[in-house]
Amino acid sequence: MYSDLFIGGKWVPSSTGDRFDVLDPATGTVIASVADGTPSDALAAVTAASDAAAAWASTPPRVRAEHLRRAFDLMTSRASSLAHLISLENGKALADAQGEVAYAAEFFRWYAEEAVRALGSVAVAPSGANRILVVRQPVGVCVLVTPWNFPAAMATRKIAPALAAGCTVILKPASDTPLTALAMAALLADAGIPPGVVNVLPSRSSGQVVDAMLHDPRVRKVSFTGSTEVGRLLLAAAADNVVNTSMELGGNAPFLVFADADLPAAVDGAMIAKMRNGGEACTAANRFYVEAPVAAEFSRLLSDRMRSLAMGPGTDPATQLGPLVNEDAVAKVDTLVRAALAAGAVAVTGGSRPSGPGCYYPPTVLTNVAPDAPILREEIFGPVAPIVTFTAEQEAVLLANDTEYGLVAYVYTRDLSRGLRVSEALEAGMVGLNRGLVSDPAAPFGGVKQSGIGREGGHEGLLDYTESKYIAVSW
Ligand code: NAP
């Protein structure tokens, strides 16, 4: 298990020698003690990334691609140990962790293929006086800040396109889950990525460490995945040096089920959209809007499936729902559910936290939820499905759009024209139409409104790590 900072290709302690504990959320016991990066360590990492930048930017795209492809192969060969590590420090069920490793590795494969496609363009100026030549250049040194809910995939979704574009990076992982990020640093070194191109800096002083980097003029981009609240702080800090920003922020996904939907398929989709990662996903269905004639049947079918999930330590192969990441997460879910119940909601299954050790919250389905309940306004980030009934398409769209978030929405209907019409009307960066899963390394992932700026994945994800340079040329 790696537990030091990874700077300039070397494992180093923090400048103060301080360390912090990483806990197993299933038991509360200490798994490891990790070096606690300081602002001065952060600036050392910026120096390493800056020193490596020119050579990496001028490395032929094909060579960069081959490094990324080796990273894919290595990650695939280490899948089971990485999945165990993710499950251990995050708590998610092993099956979820295995799914995450496969998803995370695909970013290396996809961007190995995209590294050679950072195409520019050439055009004749309308005046005919010159040519307009546009080339794509790497942005430069990038600070990457990632959350705890997908410790591997949120890292590779940034590292892979950054490296493919020719950027160098400093990754600041979440302090609840730094071990997976450090294992990724070792993997990338084994894949032959030169020293300084990837640096990994766990820290408990995330605000100070990231702030120090964003105020260093050598840093040209920050790519953040996490809460909208922290995203706002980083946008403000990035404004000082006009640093390029990509923001993948919170979500509050609506899940619309029309009366003509294939109901068993909608329940299958709901189980994925709600329960992937135990509900701890920005894409998690947060609000279920079901058309009145099928609402009772949908609630019954969903409750039956939710109730049957086996809850236990994530590392136990029989577990289908692991613990939440920490005590604060359980307390937040518990508060939201209690408030909904106090306002008249009914718990068809679940609805109260179990006694005993571990950060557990049971699968819960709530009906009769008041439309203004906080549980419909805030990200639940847990295994709770609140169900609201609607009677008309326009009402469903209004309810779905009544949020400051706009990451993803899900729609189930057999009527294709309605499906596409509603998909276009929904204020979301992504829509799952008769599908409970949208994440795909080959597709542009991201949100509108307060869910973010920019896209990760697809070709757009590569372009987000490049700047267009226009050269006016006469020949
Ligand atoms: P978070 O509290 O915003 O933390 C995310 C990252 O930011 C962590 O590395 C955290 O470090 C760091 N951080 C915290 N305060 C900071 C500050 N003042 N300055 C700089 N960095 C700071 O979010 P989280 O609780 O880890 O993750 C859950 C959130 O992420 C949810 O809102 C979820 O929707 C969102 N998310 C979005 C996407 C997407 O693609 N849109 C994907 C996954 C998750 P520490 O761990 O040390 O606090």
Coordinates of C-alpha atoms and ligand atoms in Angstrom, one line a residue:
M1 CA 0.0 0.0 0.0
Y2 CA 1.5 3.4 -1.0
S3 CA 1.1 6.1 1.6
D4 CA 3.6 8.9 0.8
L5 CA 3.3 11.9 -1.6
F6 CA 4.3 11.2 -5.2
I7 CA 6.2 14.2 -6.5
G8 CA 8.6 14.3 -9.5
G9 CA 8.5 10.5 -9.8
K10 CA 9.6 9.9 -6.1
W11 CA 7.7 8.9 -3.0
V12 CA 8.3 11.5 -0.4
P13 CA 7.0 12.4 3.1
S14 CA 5.2 15.7 3.7
S15 CA 7.4 18.7 4.5
T16 CA 6.2 18.7 8.1
G17 CA 6.3 14.9 8.4
D18 CA 2.6 15.0 9.3
R19 CA 0.3 12.1 8.4
F20 CA -3.4 11.4 8.6
D21 CA -5.4 8.3 9.0
V22 CA -7.6 6.6 6.4
L23 CA -10.6 4.7 7.9
D24 CA -12.5 1.6 6.9
P25 CA -16.2 2.9 6.8
A26 CA -17.4 -0.7 7.5
T27 CA -15.7 -0.8 10.9
G28 CA -14.2 2.6 11.7
T29 CA -10.7 1.0 12.0
V30 CA -7.6 2.6 10.6
I31 CA -6.4 1.2 7.3
A32 CA -3.4 3.3 6.7
S33 CA -1.6 6.5 7.7
V34 CA -0.9 8.8 4.7
A35 CA 1.5 11.7 4.3
D36 CA -0.4 15.0 4.7
G37 CA 0.6 17.4 1.9
T38 CA 1.3 21.0 2.7
P39 CA 1.2 24.2 0.5
S40 CA 5.0 23.9 0.3
D41 CA 4.7 20.3 -1.0
A42 CA 2.1 21.5 -3.4
L43 CA 4.5 24.1 -4.9
A44 CA 7.2 21.4 -5.1
A45 CA 4.7 19.4 -7.1
V46 CA 4.0 22.4 -9.4
T47 CA 7.7 22.7 -9.9
A48 CA 8.0 19.0 -10.9
A49 CA 5.0 19.3 -13.2
S50 CA 6.3 22.5 -14.7
D51 CA 9.8 21.1 -15.3
A52 CA 8.3 18.1 -17.0
A53 CA 5.8 20.1 -19.1
A54 CA 7.9 21.0 -22.2
A55 CA 9.3 17.5 -22.8
W56 CA 5.9 15.9 -22.3
A57 CA 4.2 18.4 -24.6
S58 CA 6.7 17.7 -27.4
T59 CA 6.6 13.9 -26.9
P60 CA 5.0 12.5 -30.1
P61 CA 1.2 11.9 -29.6
R62 CA 1.7 8.3 -30.7
V63 CA 4.2 7.8 -27.9
R64 CA 1.9 9.4 -25.3
A65 CA -0.9 7.2 -26.6
E66 CA 1.3 4.1 -26.1
H67 CA 1.9 5.0 -22.5
L68 CA -1.8 5.4 -21.9
R69 CA -2.5 2.1 -23.6
R70 CA 0.1 0.4 -21.2
A71 CA -1.7 2.1 -18.3
F72 CA -5.0 0.5 -19.5
D73 CA -3.3 -2.9 -19.7
L74 CA -1.8 -2.6 -16.3
M75 CA -5.0 -1.4 -14.7
T76 CA -6.8 -4.4 -16.2
S77 CA -4.2 -6.8 -14.9
R78 CA -4.4 -5.2 -11.4
A79 CA -8.2 -5.0 -11.4
S80 CA -8.9 -7.2 -8.5
S81 CA -6.4 -5.7 -6.1
L82 CA -7.5 -2.2 -7.1
A83 CA -11.2 -3.1 -6.6
H84 CA -10.4 -4.4 -3.1
L85 CA -8.6 -1.2 -2.2
I86 CA -11.5 0.9 -3.4
S87 CA -13.9 -1.1 -1.5
L88 CA -11.8 -1.0 1.6
E89 CA -11.4 2.8 1.8
N90 CA -14.7 3.9 0.2
G91 CA -17.0 1.1 1.5
K92 CA -18.7 0.4 -1.8
A93 CA -19.6 -3.2 -2.6
L94 CA -16.9 -5.2 -4.4
A95 CA -19.1 -5.5 -7.5
D96 CA -19.4 -1.7 -7.7
A97 CA -15.7 -1.4 -7.1
Q98 CA -15.0 -3.9 -10.0
G99 CA -17.3 -1.9 -12.2
E100 CA -15.5 1.3 -11.3
V101 CA -12.0 -0.2 -12.1
A102 CA -13.3 -1.4 -15.6
Y103 CA -14.9 2.1 -16.2
A104 CA -11.8 3.9 -14.9
A105 CA -9.4 1.8 -17.1
E106 CA -11.5 2.6 -20.2
F107 CA -10.5 6.3 -19.9
F108 CA -6.8 5.2 -20.5
R109 CA -7.9 3.1 -23.6
W110 CA -10.2 5.8 -25.0
Y111 CA -7.6 8.6 -24.6
A112 CA -4.9 6.4 -26.0
E113 CA -7.0 6.4 -29.1
E114 CA -7.8 10.1 -28.9
A115 CA -4.2 11.3 -28.2
V116 CA -3.5 11.3 -32.0
R117 CA -6.6 13.2 -32.9
A118 CA -6.1 16.7 -31.4
L119 CA -6.8 18.1 -34.9
G120 CA -6.6 21.7 -35.9
S121 CA -8.0 23.4 -39.0
V122 CA -7.1 25.6 -41.9
A123 CA -9.4 28.0 -43.8
V124 CA -9.2 30.8 -46.2
A125 CA -10.0 34.1 -44.6
P126 CA -13.3 35.6 -46.0
S127 CA -11.2 38.5 -47.3
G128 CA -9.0 36.1 -49.2
A129 CA -6.0 38.0 -47.8
N130 CA -4.6 35.1 -45.7
R131 CA -5.1 31.7 -44.3
I132 CA -6.6 31.0 -40.8
L133 CA -4.6 28.2 -39.3
V134 CA -5.7 26.8 -36.0
V135 CA -3.6 24.5 -33.9
R136 CA -4.4 22.7 -30.6
Q137 CA -1.8 23.1 -27.9
P138 CA -1.8 21.6 -24.4
V139 CA -3.0 24.0 -21.7
G140 CA 0.0 23.3 -19.5
V141 CA 0.2 22.4 -15.8
C142 CA -3.1 21.2 -14.5
V143 CA -4.4 20.9 -11.0
L144 CA -6.9 18.0 -10.7
V145 CA -9.2 17.8 -7.6
T146 CA -11.3 14.6 -7.2
P147 CA -14.0 13.4 -4.8
W148 CA -14.1 10.1 -2.7
N149 CA -17.1 8.5 -4.4
F150 CA -15.2 7.1 -7.5
P151 CA -11.6 7.3 -6.3
A152 CA -10.2 5.7 -9.4
A153 CA -12.6 6.8 -12.2
M154 CA -12.7 10.5 -11.3
A155 CA -8.9 10.4 -11.4
T156 CA -8.5 8.6 -14.7
R157 CA -11.3 10.7 -16.3
K158 CA -9.0 13.7 -15.8
I159 CA -5.5 12.2 -16.0
A160 CA -6.0 10.3 -19.3
P161 CA -7.2 13.3 -21.4
A162 CA -4.7 15.7 -19.8
L163 CA -1.8 13.4 -20.6
A164 CA -3.2 12.6 -24.1
A165 CA -3.3 16.4 -24.8
G166 CA 0.3 16.8 -23.6
C167 CA -0.4 18.4 -20.2
T168 CA 1.3 17.6 -16.9
V169 CA -0.8 17.2 -13.7
I170 CA -1.0 17.4 -9.9
L171 CA -3.8 15.2 -8.6
K172 CA -5.3 16.2 -5.2
P173 CA -7.5 13.2 -4.2
A174 CA -10.2 13.3 -1.5
S175 CA -8.8 12.7 2.0
D176 CA -11.3 10.0 2.7
T177 CA -9.9 7.9 -0.3
P178 CA -6.2 8.8 -1.1
L179 CA -5.0 5.2 -1.3
T180 CA -6.5 4.4 -4.7
A181 CA -5.0 7.6 -6.1
L182 CA -1.6 6.7 -4.8
A183 CA -1.9 3.2 -6.3
M184 CA -2.8 4.9 -9.6
A185 CA 0.4 7.0 -9.3
A186 CA 2.5 3.8 -9.0
L187 CA 0.6 2.2 -11.9
L188 CA 1.3 5.2 -14.2
A189 CA 5.0 5.1 -13.2
D190 CA 5.1 1.4 -14.1
A191 CA 3.4 2.3 -17.4
G192 CA 6.5 4.5 -18.2
I193 CA 5.0 7.9 -17.7
P194 CA 8.1 10.1 -17.0
P195 CA 8.8 11.7 -13.6
G196 CA 6.9 14.9 -13.0
V197 CA 4.2 14.3 -15.6
V198 CA 1.8 12.9 -12.9
N199 CA 2.1 14.0 -9.3
V200 CA -0.3 12.9 -6.5
L201 CA -0.7 15.0 -3.3
P202 CA -3.0 13.8 -0.6
S203 CA -3.7 16.4 2.0
R204 CA -6.1 17.2 4.8
S205 CA -5.6 20.9 4.2
S206 CA -7.2 20.8 0.8
G207 CA -8.3 24.4 0.7
Q208 CA -4.8 25.8 1.5
V209 CA -3.0 23.3 -0.8
V210 CA -5.3 23.9 -3.8
D211 CA -5.3 27.7 -3.2
A212 CA -1.5 27.8 -3.2
M213 CA -1.4 26.0 -6.5
L214 CA -4.1 28.2 -8.1
H215 CA -2.1 31.3 -7.2
D216 CA 1.1 30.0 -8.8
P217 CA 1.4 31.5 -12.3
R218 CA 2.8 28.2 -13.7
V219 CA -0.6 26.5 -13.1
R220 CA -2.9 27.0 -16.2
K221 CA -5.9 24.9 -15.4
V222 CA -8.0 23.4 -12.6
S223 CA -10.3 20.5 -13.2
F224 CA -12.5 19.8 -10.3
T225 CA -15.1 17.1 -9.5
G226 CA -17.0 17.5 -6.3
S227 CA -19.7 19.6 -4.6
T228 CA -21.2 22.7 -6.1
E229 CA -20.3 24.5 -2.9
V230 CA -16.5 23.8 -3.2
G231 CA -16.7 24.4 -7.0
R232 CA -17.9 28.0 -6.4
L233 CA -14.8 28.6 -4.1
L234 CA -12.5 27.2 -6.8
L235 CA -14.1 29.3 -9.5
A236 CA -13.5 32.4 -7.4
A237 CA -9.9 31.4 -6.6
A238 CA -9.2 30.6 -10.3
A239 CA -10.4 34.1 -11.2
D240 CA -7.4 35.8 -9.6
N241 CA -4.9 34.4 -12.2
V242 CA -7.6 33.7 -14.8
V243 CA -7.0 30.0 -14.6
N244 CA -8.8 27.8 -17.1
T245 CA -11.6 25.8 -15.3
S246 CA -13.5 22.6 -15.7
M247 CA -16.2 21.9 -13.1
E248 CA -18.0 18.6 -12.6
L249 CA -20.3 19.5 -9.7
G250 CA -23.4 18.2 -7.8
G251 CA -26.5 16.7 -9.3
N252 CA -30.2 16.2 -8.4
A253 CA -31.3 13.8 -11.1
P254 CA -35.0 13.4 -11.9
F255 CA -36.2 10.0 -13.0
L256 CA -39.4 10.2 -15.0
V257 CA -41.7 7.2 -15.6
F258 CA -44.6 7.7 -17.9
A259 CA -47.6 5.4 -17.8
D260 CA -46.7 3.8 -21.2
A261 CA -43.2 2.8 -20.0
D262 CA -42.0 -0.8 -19.9
L263 CA -42.4 -1.0 -16.1
P264 CA -40.0 -3.9 -15.3
A265 CA -37.4 -2.2 -17.5
A266 CA -38.0 1.1 -15.7
V267 CA -37.5 -0.6 -12.4
D268 CA -34.2 -2.2 -13.7
G269 CA -33.1 1.2 -14.8
A270 CA -34.1 2.8 -11.5
M271 CA -32.1 0.2 -9.5
I272 CA -29.0 1.2 -11.5
A273 CA -29.6 4.9 -11.5
K274 CA -30.4 4.9 -7.8
M275 CA -28.2 2.1 -6.4
R276 CA -25.0 2.2 -8.5
N277 CA -22.3 3.0 -5.9
G278 CA -24.9 2.7 -3.1
G279 CA -26.5 5.9 -4.2
E280 CA -23.3 7.9 -3.7
A281 CA -23.0 9.1 -7.3
C282 CA -23.5 12.6 -8.8
T283 CA -25.6 10.8 -11.4
A284 CA -27.8 9.1 -8.8
A285 CA -31.6 9.4 -9.4
N286 CA -32.6 11.7 -6.6
R287 CA -36.3 12.3 -7.4
F288 CA -38.7 9.8 -8.9
Y289 CA -41.6 11.3 -10.8
V290 CA -44.1 8.6 -11.8
E291 CA -47.3 9.1 -13.8
A292 CA -50.4 8.4 -11.6
P293 CA -51.8 5.3 -13.2
V294 CA -48.5 3.3 -12.7
A295 CA -47.3 5.0 -9.5
A296 CA -48.5 2.3 -7.0
E297 CA -47.2 -0.5 -9.2
F298 CA -43.8 1.1 -9.7
S299 CA -43.4 1.9 -6.0
R300 CA -44.2 -1.8 -5.1
L301 CA -41.8 -3.2 -7.7
L302 CA -39.0 -0.9 -6.7
S303 CA -39.5 -1.5 -3.0
D304 CA -39.4 -5.3 -3.5
R305 CA -36.1 -4.9 -5.3
M306 CA -34.6 -2.5 -2.8
R307 CA -35.7 -4.6 0.2
S308 CA -33.9 -7.7 -1.2
L309 CA -30.5 -6.0 -1.3
A310 CA -27.9 -7.6 1.0
M311 CA -26.2 -4.9 3.2
G312 CA -22.8 -5.5 4.7
P313 CA -19.1 -4.7 4.4
G314 CA -18.2 -3.8 0.8
T315 CA -15.3 -6.2 0.8
D316 CA -17.6 -9.2 1.4
P317 CA -18.4 -10.7 -2.0
A318 CA -22.0 -11.4 -0.9
T319 CA -22.7 -7.7 -0.2
Q320 CA -24.8 -5.7 -2.6
L321 CA -25.0 -2.5 -0.5
G322 CA -21.9 -1.4 1.5
P323 CA -21.7 1.3 4.2
L324 CA -21.7 5.0 3.2
V325 CA -18.4 6.7 3.2
N326 CA -18.4 8.2 6.7
E327 CA -20.6 9.2 9.7
D328 CA -21.4 12.6 8.2
A329 CA -22.8 11.0 5.1
V330 CA -25.1 8.8 7.2
A331 CA -26.2 11.7 9.4
K332 CA -27.1 13.7 6.3
V333 CA -29.2 11.0 4.8
D334 CA -30.9 10.3 8.1
T335 CA -31.8 14.0 8.6
L336 CA -33.3 14.3 5.1
V337 CA -35.4 11.1 5.6
R338 CA -36.6 12.1 9.0
A339 CA -37.7 15.5 7.7
A340 CA -39.6 13.9 4.8
L341 CA -41.3 11.5 7.2
A342 CA -42.2 14.3 9.6
A343 CA -43.9 16.1 6.6
G344 CA -46.1 13.1 5.8
A345 CA -44.0 10.8 3.6
V346 CA -44.4 7.1 4.0
A347 CA -41.4 4.7 4.1
V348 CA -42.5 1.7 2.1
T349 CA -39.2 0.1 2.9
G350 CA -36.3 1.2 5.1
G351 CA -36.5 4.7 6.6
S352 CA -34.4 4.5 9.7
R353 CA -30.7 3.8 10.4
P354 CA -29.8 0.5 12.0
S355 CA -28.1 0.3 15.4
G356 CA -24.6 -1.1 15.6
P357 CA -21.2 -0.2 14.2
G358 CA -20.4 0.9 10.6
C359 CA -21.7 3.7 8.5
Y360 CA -24.8 1.9 7.2
Y361 CA -28.1 3.2 5.9
P362 CA -30.7 0.7 4.5
P363 CA -32.3 0.8 1.1
T364 CA -35.3 3.1 1.5
V365 CA -38.3 4.0 -0.7
L366 CA -40.5 6.9 0.3
T367 CA -44.0 7.7 -1.2
N368 CA -46.3 10.6 -0.5
V369 CA -43.3 13.0 -0.5
A370 CA -44.3 16.7 -0.4
P371 CA -43.1 18.5 -3.6
D372 CA -41.2 21.1 -1.5
A373 CA -39.5 18.5 0.8
P374 CA -35.7 19.2 1.3
I375 CA -35.1 15.6 0.2
L376 CA -36.1 16.7 -3.4
R377 CA -34.0 19.8 -3.3
E378 CA -30.6 18.4 -2.0
E379 CA -28.4 15.6 -3.2
I380 CA -29.3 12.6 -1.0
F381 CA -26.1 10.7 -1.8
G382 CA -27.5 7.6 -0.3
P383 CA -29.8 4.6 -1.0
V384 CA -33.1 6.5 -0.7
A385 CA -35.7 6.8 -3.5
P386 CA -38.4 9.5 -2.9
I387 CA -41.4 9.0 -5.2
V388 CA -43.7 11.8 -6.4
T389 CA -46.8 11.3 -8.6
F390 CA -47.6 13.5 -11.7
T391 CA -50.5 13.6 -14.1
A392 CA -49.3 15.4 -17.2
E393 CA -46.2 15.5 -19.3
Q394 CA -45.7 19.3 -18.9
E395 CA -46.1 19.0 -15.2
A396 CA -43.4 16.3 -15.1
V397 CA -41.0 18.5 -17.1
L398 CA -41.6 21.5 -14.8
L399 CA -41.0 19.4 -11.7
A400 CA -37.9 17.9 -13.1
N401 CA -36.4 21.3 -14.1
D402 CA -37.3 22.9 -10.7
T403 CA -33.7 22.7 -9.4
E404 CA -30.5 24.7 -9.7
Y405 CA -28.8 21.5 -10.8
G406 CA -28.7 20.1 -14.3
L407 CA -26.3 17.1 -14.5
V408 CA -28.4 14.2 -15.7
A409 CA -32.1 13.2 -16.1
Y410 CA -33.7 9.8 -16.8
V411 CA -36.9 9.2 -18.9
Y412 CA -38.9 6.0 -19.4
T413 CA -41.6 5.9 -22.1
R414 CA -42.4 3.6 -25.0
D415 CA -43.4 6.7 -27.1
L416 CA -40.2 7.7 -29.0
S417 CA -41.5 11.2 -29.9
R418 CA -42.4 11.9 -26.3
G419 CA -39.0 10.5 -25.2
L420 CA -37.1 12.8 -27.5
R421 CA -39.4 15.8 -26.9
V422 CA -39.0 15.5 -23.1
S423 CA -35.2 14.8 -23.4
E424 CA -34.8 18.1 -25.3
A425 CA -37.0 20.0 -22.7
L426 CA -35.1 18.7 -19.7
E427 CA -32.4 21.1 -18.3
A428 CA -29.6 18.6 -18.0
G429 CA -26.3 18.0 -19.7
M430 CA -27.1 14.3 -20.1
V431 CA -30.3 12.2 -20.5
G432 CA -30.8 8.5 -20.1
L433 CA -33.8 7.6 -22.4
N434 CA -35.0 4.2 -21.3
R435 CA -31.6 3.7 -19.7
G436 CA -30.5 4.0 -16.1
L437 CA -26.8 4.5 -16.9
V438 CA -25.2 7.2 -19.0
S439 CA -21.5 7.2 -17.9
D440 CA -19.3 6.2 -20.9
P441 CA -15.7 7.2 -21.5
A442 CA -16.6 7.7 -25.2
A443 CA -19.4 10.3 -24.4
P444 CA -19.2 13.9 -23.2
F445 CA -20.1 13.8 -19.5
G446 CA -21.1 17.0 -17.7
G447 CA -23.8 19.3 -16.5
V448 CA -25.6 22.6 -17.1
K449 CA -26.8 25.2 -14.6
Q450 CA -25.0 24.7 -11.2
S451 CA -23.9 21.2 -12.1
G452 CA -20.8 22.4 -13.9
I453 CA -18.8 23.8 -16.8
G454 CA -17.0 21.7 -19.4
R455 CA -17.2 18.0 -20.4
E456 CA -15.2 15.0 -19.5
G457 CA -15.0 11.9 -21.8
G458 CA -15.5 11.7 -25.5
H459 CA -13.6 14.0 -27.9
E460 CA -14.7 17.0 -25.9
G461 CA -12.8 15.7 -22.9
L462 CA -9.5 15.9 -24.9
L463 CA -10.3 19.4 -26.2
D464 CA -10.9 20.6 -22.6
Y465 CA -7.1 20.2 -22.0
T466 CA -6.1 22.1 -25.1
E467 CA -6.1 25.8 -26.2
S468 CA -6.8 26.8 -29.8
K469 CA -4.0 28.9 -31.2
Y470 CA -4.9 30.8 -34.3
I471 CA -2.1 31.8 -36.7
A472 CA -2.9 34.3 -39.4
V473 CA -0.6 33.3 -42.3
S474 CA 0.0 34.5 -45.8
W475 CA 1.5 32.2 -48.4
Ligands
NAP1 P1 -16.3 17.9 -2.0 O1 -16.5 18.1 -0.5 O2 -16.6 19.1 -2.8 O3 -14.8 17.5 -2.2 C1 -14.3 17.2 -3.4 C2 -12.8 17.4 -3.4 O4 -12.5 18.8 -3.1 C3 -12.0 16.6 -2.4 O5 -10.8 16.3 -2.9 C4 -11.9 17.6 -1.2 O6 -10.8 17.4 -0.4 C5 -11.6 18.9 -2.0 N1 -11.9 20.1 -1.3 C6 -12.8 20.3 -0.3 N2 -12.8 21.6 0.1 C7 -11.9 22.2 -0.7 C8 -11.5 23.6 -0.8 N3 -11.9 24.6 0.0 N4 -10.6 23.9 -1.8 C9 -10.1 22.9 -2.6 N5 -10.5 21.6 -2.5 C10 -11.4 21.3 -1.6 O7 -17.1 16.7 -2.6 P2 -17.2 15.3 -2.1 O8 -18.1 15.2 -0.9 O9 -15.8 14.7 -2.0 O10 -17.9 14.5 -3.3 C11 -19.3 14.5 -3.5 C12 -19.7 15.6 -4.4 O11 -19.1 15.4 -5.7 C13 -21.2 15.5 -4.7 O12 -21.8 16.8 -4.8 C14 -21.3 14.9 -6.1 O13 -22.4 15.2 -6.9 C15 -20.0 15.5 -6.7 N6 -19.6 14.7 -7.9 C16 -19.8 15.2 -9.1 C17 -19.4 14.5 -10.2 C18 -19.6 15.0 -11.6 O14 -19.0 14.5 -12.5 N7 -20.4 16.0 -11.8 C19 -18.9 13.2 -10.1 C20 -18.7 12.7 -8.8 C21 -19.1 13.5 -7.7 P3 -11.1 16.7 1.1 O15 -11.5 15.3 0.9 O16 -9.8 16.8 1.8 O17 -12.2 17.5 1.7

